[in-house]
Amino acid sequence: MIKGKRSVLLIYTGGTIGMHQNLETGALEPFNFSQITEEVPELKRFDLNIGTYQFVHPLDSSDMQPEHWVKIAQIIEKNYDKYDGFVVLHGTDTMAYTASALSFMLENLAKPVIFTGSQLPIGMLRTDGKENLITAIEIAADCHEDGTAIIPEVCIFFDSQLMRGNRTFKMNAENFNAFTSRNYPTLAHVGVHIKYASDEHFLKPPKGAKLKTHLKLDTHVAVFSLFPGIQESVVRHILNAPGLKGVVLRSFGSGNAPQVQWFVEAVKEAIDKGVMIVNVTQCSTGAVEMERYDTGIHLLQVGAISGHDTTVEAALTKLMLLLGEGCKPEEIRMLMHKSLAGEITV
């Protein structure tokens, strides 16, 4: 580490970005990320201290589990005073889940944690990985004149767009613009210059507050989507699952659901047993307003919690954290209506 230079830690968890092609077999395989400058020699041109941390066994993002979110949080906590920013390299399929979880797990975060990855391996000729990586590092190191971070929050950077992590979801498996943030403005657009949004769009950590990590997550939760023709046996099977503590219910439109008696009774019985049911919309844009139509009011009346305009990924990981913290039902209800890390508009 050279004194006086800003520093960024790269945390490689796995995913397409960390692959290169074996010239003999043609197969894609992970490379040693400590030798990243050999794959991306452009990094040598940064006037930064760049450190690396690689998972011993890099994970495909479909294998990413809550215990790995804890590991990432612990790596950041351990290195928090050594680095000015962090770039987490992650597979795209579950990146929005991990970014959402970290936004809640890292309380009082005052430094950038930028998630990125790629649709093509970094060793391929047309890769999007190099541009994503280089720009994510630049954003993670960027600061105001007083040395404070411009982006003191968990974000996803992909294909020239910087987005709040817990407002983002994967919407494209084919194109380079894999992610979108429909209910919250993009935090930066990257072209010839990096154009940050106005200051009021960024989170502002409490002055002088120290980073506090929350590492307890309860995974006794479920997500299920309503659809025309859904059977009572299916709904009751999910809501009566042994040990179930929370459900993210993907309803229609602005929070609407069938008014048939069996459905309302099944939801009420689960809530009466202490299962927290959070109602989010299946629509990619907009918010739950259960009081708007009769088809939503009955969910409100039996005790379902509005997810407002939150994503499924943010609602689920927030619920995991609140349950893991041992919050009581009324406290969970209150906190699900409150923005903890900019995840909902209230």
XYZ file of C-alpha atoms in Angstrom:
346
model
C 0.000 0.000 0.000
C 1.442 3.369 -1.039
C 0.536 6.113 1.425
C -1.430 9.023 0.037
C -3.150 6.988 -2.664
C -6.794 6.011 -2.493
C -7.405 2.294 -2.262
C -9.984 -0.187 -3.497
C -10.426 -3.840 -2.547
C -11.682 -6.226 -5.247
C -13.649 -9.149 -3.822
C -14.104 -11.931 -6.353
C -16.897 -14.326 -5.384
C -17.240 -16.044 -8.745
C -19.276 -15.565 -11.880
C -18.660 -15.081 -15.572
C -16.414 -12.039 -15.175
C -13.669 -14.107 -13.539
C -13.462 -16.689 -16.298
C -11.079 -17.112 -19.175
C -10.936 -19.656 -21.947
C -8.539 -22.578 -21.769
C -6.775 -22.387 -25.138
C -6.270 -26.151 -25.223
C -9.745 -27.369 -24.265
C -11.859 -24.321 -25.096
C -13.566 -24.621 -21.710
C -14.207 -21.617 -19.473
C -12.414 -21.768 -16.147
C -11.707 -19.351 -13.285
C -8.327 -17.611 -13.287
C -6.277 -16.610 -10.262
C -7.737 -13.241 -9.409
C -4.592 -12.076 -7.630
C -3.157 -11.905 -11.151
C -5.985 -9.682 -12.403
C -3.553 -7.155 -13.899
C -2.377 -9.833 -16.335
C -5.943 -10.224 -17.599
C -6.733 -6.506 -17.405
C -3.422 -4.641 -17.830
C -5.366 -1.348 -17.980
C -5.629 -1.525 -14.172
C -1.927 -0.635 -13.932
C -2.804 2.828 -15.194
C -4.892 3.581 -12.105
C -3.151 5.766 -9.548
C -4.661 3.606 -6.816
C -3.808 0.892 -4.363
C -5.826 -2.099 -5.587
C -6.059 -5.137 -3.337
C -7.737 -8.454 -4.152
C -9.599 -11.122 -2.213
C -10.773 -14.271 -3.960
C -13.158 -16.893 -2.627
C -11.196 -20.133 -2.316
C -13.936 -21.852 -4.292
C -15.498 -19.285 -6.660
C -19.258 -19.684 -6.887
C -21.679 -19.585 -9.735
C -24.233 -17.041 -8.572
C -26.990 -19.666 -8.578
C -25.054 -21.328 -5.727
C -24.773 -18.089 -3.721
C -26.352 -18.559 -0.280
C -26.945 -16.292 2.762
C -23.820 -17.668 4.445
C -21.843 -16.232 1.530
C -23.511 -12.836 2.050
C -22.242 -13.034 5.613
C -18.753 -13.825 4.355
C -18.743 -10.793 2.042
C -19.942 -8.563 4.899
C -17.189 -9.902 7.152
C -14.520 -9.275 4.490
C -15.700 -5.682 4.130
C -15.856 -5.206 7.902
C -12.342 -6.601 8.390
C -10.883 -4.354 5.671
C -13.105 -1.330 6.212
C -10.420 0.922 7.669
C -7.804 -0.117 5.092
C -9.711 0.732 1.910
C -11.698 3.683 0.592
C -14.056 1.537 -1.442
C -14.968 -2.022 -2.373
C -15.833 -3.706 -5.661
C -17.603 -7.071 -5.415
C -17.390 -9.230 -8.526
C -20.399 -11.517 -8.645
C -22.413 -13.611 -11.072
C -25.423 -11.804 -12.491
C -28.244 -14.244 -11.690
C -28.432 -13.506 -7.950
C -26.445 -10.268 -7.803
C -29.530 -8.208 -6.908
C -30.252 -10.515 -3.951
C -26.704 -10.194 -2.615
C -26.568 -6.431 -3.143
C -29.934 -6.027 -1.402
C -28.837 -8.169 1.528
C -25.553 -6.287 1.946
C -27.390 -2.951 1.937
C -29.216 -4.048 5.100
C -26.297 -5.918 6.673
C -23.883 -2.948 6.491
C -25.474 -0.328 8.732
C -23.930 3.177 8.740
C -21.994 2.385 5.569
C -19.969 5.456 4.557
C -17.970 3.933 1.703
C -18.891 2.581 -1.732
C -19.620 -1.120 -2.155
C -20.038 -1.568 -5.906
C -21.255 -4.877 -7.315
C -20.471 -5.689 -10.922
C -19.946 -8.626 -13.240
C -20.322 -9.386 -16.910
C -22.340 -11.248 -19.483
C -19.181 -12.453 -21.262
C -15.973 -13.714 -19.595
C -13.274 -11.110 -19.145
C -10.911 -13.092 -21.359
C -13.188 -13.027 -24.398
C -12.648 -10.532 -27.190
C -16.021 -8.736 -26.933
C -16.290 -8.919 -23.160
C -18.245 -6.322 -21.242
C -16.283 -7.326 -18.156
C -13.322 -4.991 -18.594
C -15.431 -1.863 -18.928
C -17.652 -2.845 -16.005
C -14.659 -3.623 -13.787
C -12.617 -0.523 -14.664
C -15.548 1.832 -14.169
C -16.684 0.159 -10.943
C -13.182 0.682 -9.525
C -13.186 4.322 -10.566
C -16.564 4.903 -8.916
C -15.484 3.061 -5.752
C -12.451 5.354 -5.469
C -14.254 8.600 -6.319
C -14.603 11.162 -3.549
C -15.469 14.747 -2.720
C -12.764 17.332 -2.112
C -12.881 16.581 1.622
C -12.148 12.904 0.970
C -15.641 11.586 1.730
C -17.168 9.116 -0.690
C -19.522 10.331 -3.394
C -21.432 7.028 -3.261
C -21.646 5.873 0.388
C -23.918 2.919 -0.311
C -24.255 -0.519 -1.901
C -24.742 -0.242 -5.670
C -24.766 -2.299 -8.845
C -22.821 -0.998 -11.839
C -23.594 -2.545 -15.188
C -23.399 -1.345 -18.778
C -22.851 2.360 -18.044
C -25.510 2.570 -15.301
C -24.927 2.887 -11.558
C -27.997 1.810 -9.580
C -28.882 1.473 -5.913
C -28.385 -2.203 -5.149
C -31.648 -2.798 -3.319
C -33.669 -1.083 -6.066
C -32.264 -3.220 -8.846
C -33.280 -6.477 -10.499
C -31.974 -8.527 -13.401
C -34.170 -8.035 -16.437
C -32.096 -9.369 -19.346
C -30.144 -12.598 -19.768
C -28.950 -11.797 -23.274
C -27.932 -8.144 -23.577
C -25.185 -6.236 -21.792
C -27.765 -4.037 -20.043
C -28.683 -6.872 -17.692
C -30.052 -4.788 -14.798
C -32.587 -2.040 -14.296
C -33.904 0.153 -11.495
C -37.507 0.981 -12.361
C -38.698 2.662 -9.161
C -35.632 4.744 -8.324
C -33.458 7.032 -10.467
C -30.119 5.830 -11.765
C -27.334 7.181 -9.526
C -24.832 7.749 -12.351
C -24.681 7.543 -16.135
C -21.283 6.675 -17.576
C -20.189 7.786 -21.018
C -17.189 9.927 -21.817
C -17.638 11.272 -18.279
C -19.206 9.851 -15.128
C -22.293 11.976 -14.512
C -23.566 11.508 -10.971
C -27.148 12.245 -10.014
C -27.859 15.191 -7.724
C -26.806 14.791 -4.123
C -30.306 14.265 -2.720
C -30.519 10.894 -4.493
C -27.676 9.399 -2.435
C -27.889 7.925 1.053
C -26.282 10.013 3.766
C -24.773 8.002 6.628
C -24.941 9.485 10.130
C -21.899 11.645 10.811
C -19.321 9.869 12.938
C -21.325 6.642 13.119
C -19.257 3.480 12.945
C -19.979 0.624 10.581
C -22.216 -1.969 12.199
C -22.646 -5.351 10.576
C -25.754 -7.498 10.954
C -24.820 -11.105 10.329
C -27.880 -13.044 11.518
C -30.286 -14.048 8.769
C -33.305 -16.325 9.085
C -34.046 -18.249 5.902
C -37.383 -19.718 7.008
C -39.050 -17.653 4.304
C -40.688 -18.201 0.933
C -41.685 -16.341 -2.217
C -44.711 -17.283 -4.254
C -46.563 -15.695 -7.138
C -50.282 -15.582 -7.648
C -51.694 -16.633 -11.009
C -55.180 -17.286 -12.383
C -56.145 -20.825 -11.447
C -53.817 -21.201 -8.464
C -55.048 -24.098 -6.353
C -56.001 -23.990 -2.682
C -53.804 -27.036 -2.013
C -50.752 -25.220 -3.388
C -51.352 -22.064 -1.335
C -52.002 -23.982 1.870
C -48.987 -26.213 1.274
C -46.737 -23.145 1.107
C -48.316 -21.242 3.982
C -48.307 -24.330 6.243
C -44.698 -25.291 5.527
C -42.975 -26.404 8.775
C -40.988 -23.593 10.392
C -42.189 -20.930 7.958
C -41.848 -17.418 9.399
C -42.207 -15.071 6.443
C -43.597 -14.920 2.912
C -43.146 -12.465 0.081
C -46.409 -12.653 -1.849
C -46.167 -11.495 -5.479
C -49.664 -10.198 -6.124
C -51.334 -8.622 -9.139
C -51.158 -4.933 -10.078
C -51.249 -2.610 -7.081
C -51.414 -5.460 -4.562
C -54.524 -7.345 -5.636
C -55.396 -10.985 -4.978
C -58.356 -13.361 -5.440
C -61.329 -12.666 -3.174
C -62.378 -16.318 -2.948
C -63.047 -17.311 0.634
C -60.492 -20.103 0.855
C -57.657 -17.800 -0.190
C -58.518 -15.080 2.306
C -58.916 -17.690 5.059
C -55.573 -19.341 4.236
C -53.732 -15.998 4.394
C -55.480 -15.011 7.636
C -54.713 -18.371 9.274
C -51.024 -18.050 8.397
C -50.837 -14.474 9.714
C -52.671 -15.469 12.908
C -50.002 -18.159 13.438
C -47.286 -15.466 13.237
C -46.217 -15.780 9.594
C -45.266 -12.341 8.252
C -46.753 -11.883 4.766
C -45.336 -9.026 2.692
C -47.339 -8.045 -0.383
C -45.312 -6.896 -3.415
C -46.455 -6.346 -6.965
C -45.568 -8.600 -9.885
C -45.264 -5.464 -12.022
C -41.747 -4.220 -12.708
C -42.806 -0.613 -12.054
C -45.175 0.829 -9.474
C -46.179 0.110 -5.908
C -48.593 -1.847 -3.746
C -51.665 0.135 -2.658
C -53.920 -2.412 -1.009
C -56.530 0.182 -0.103
C -57.055 1.076 -3.777
C -59.353 -1.796 -4.840
C -61.620 -4.300 -3.097
C -59.267 -7.030 -4.343
C -56.479 -5.558 -2.201
C -58.417 -4.344 0.835
C -59.169 -7.889 2.043
C -55.401 -8.608 2.260
C -54.921 -5.415 4.260
C -57.784 -6.341 6.579
C -56.361 -9.762 7.445
C -52.940 -8.290 8.234
C -50.773 -8.505 5.111
C -47.923 -5.964 5.083
C -47.527 -3.595 2.161
C -44.179 -3.907 0.389
C -44.786 -0.493 -1.208
C -42.494 -0.184 -4.262
C -39.794 -2.564 -3.094
C -38.318 -5.312 -5.269
C -38.811 -8.968 -4.425
C -35.069 -9.237 -3.749
C -35.105 -6.359 -1.269
C -38.320 -7.471 0.462
C -37.033 -11.017 0.905
C -33.574 -10.120 2.219
C -34.971 -7.417 4.521
C -37.420 -9.944 5.948
C -34.577 -12.445 6.453
C -32.580 -9.865 8.361
C -35.437 -8.684 10.590
C -36.365 -12.270 11.432
C -32.701 -13.091 12.042
C -32.416 -10.127 14.412
C -35.241 -11.602 16.464
C -37.640 -8.700 15.860
C -41.158 -9.164 17.172
C -44.072 -9.193 14.684
C -45.194 -5.642 15.441
C -41.620 -4.402 15.094
C -41.286 -6.183 11.748
C -44.523 -4.577 10.566
C -43.222 -1.151 11.500
C -39.786 -1.650 9.950
C -41.160 -3.099 6.702
C -42.937 0.229 6.236
C -39.726 2.140 6.958
C -36.813 2.758 4.600
C -33.736 1.208 6.218
C -31.357 1.581 3.271
C -33.292 3.484 0.627
C -35.157 0.356 -0.492
C -38.669 1.864 -0.536
C -40.221 5.227 -1.264
C -42.023 6.455 1.864
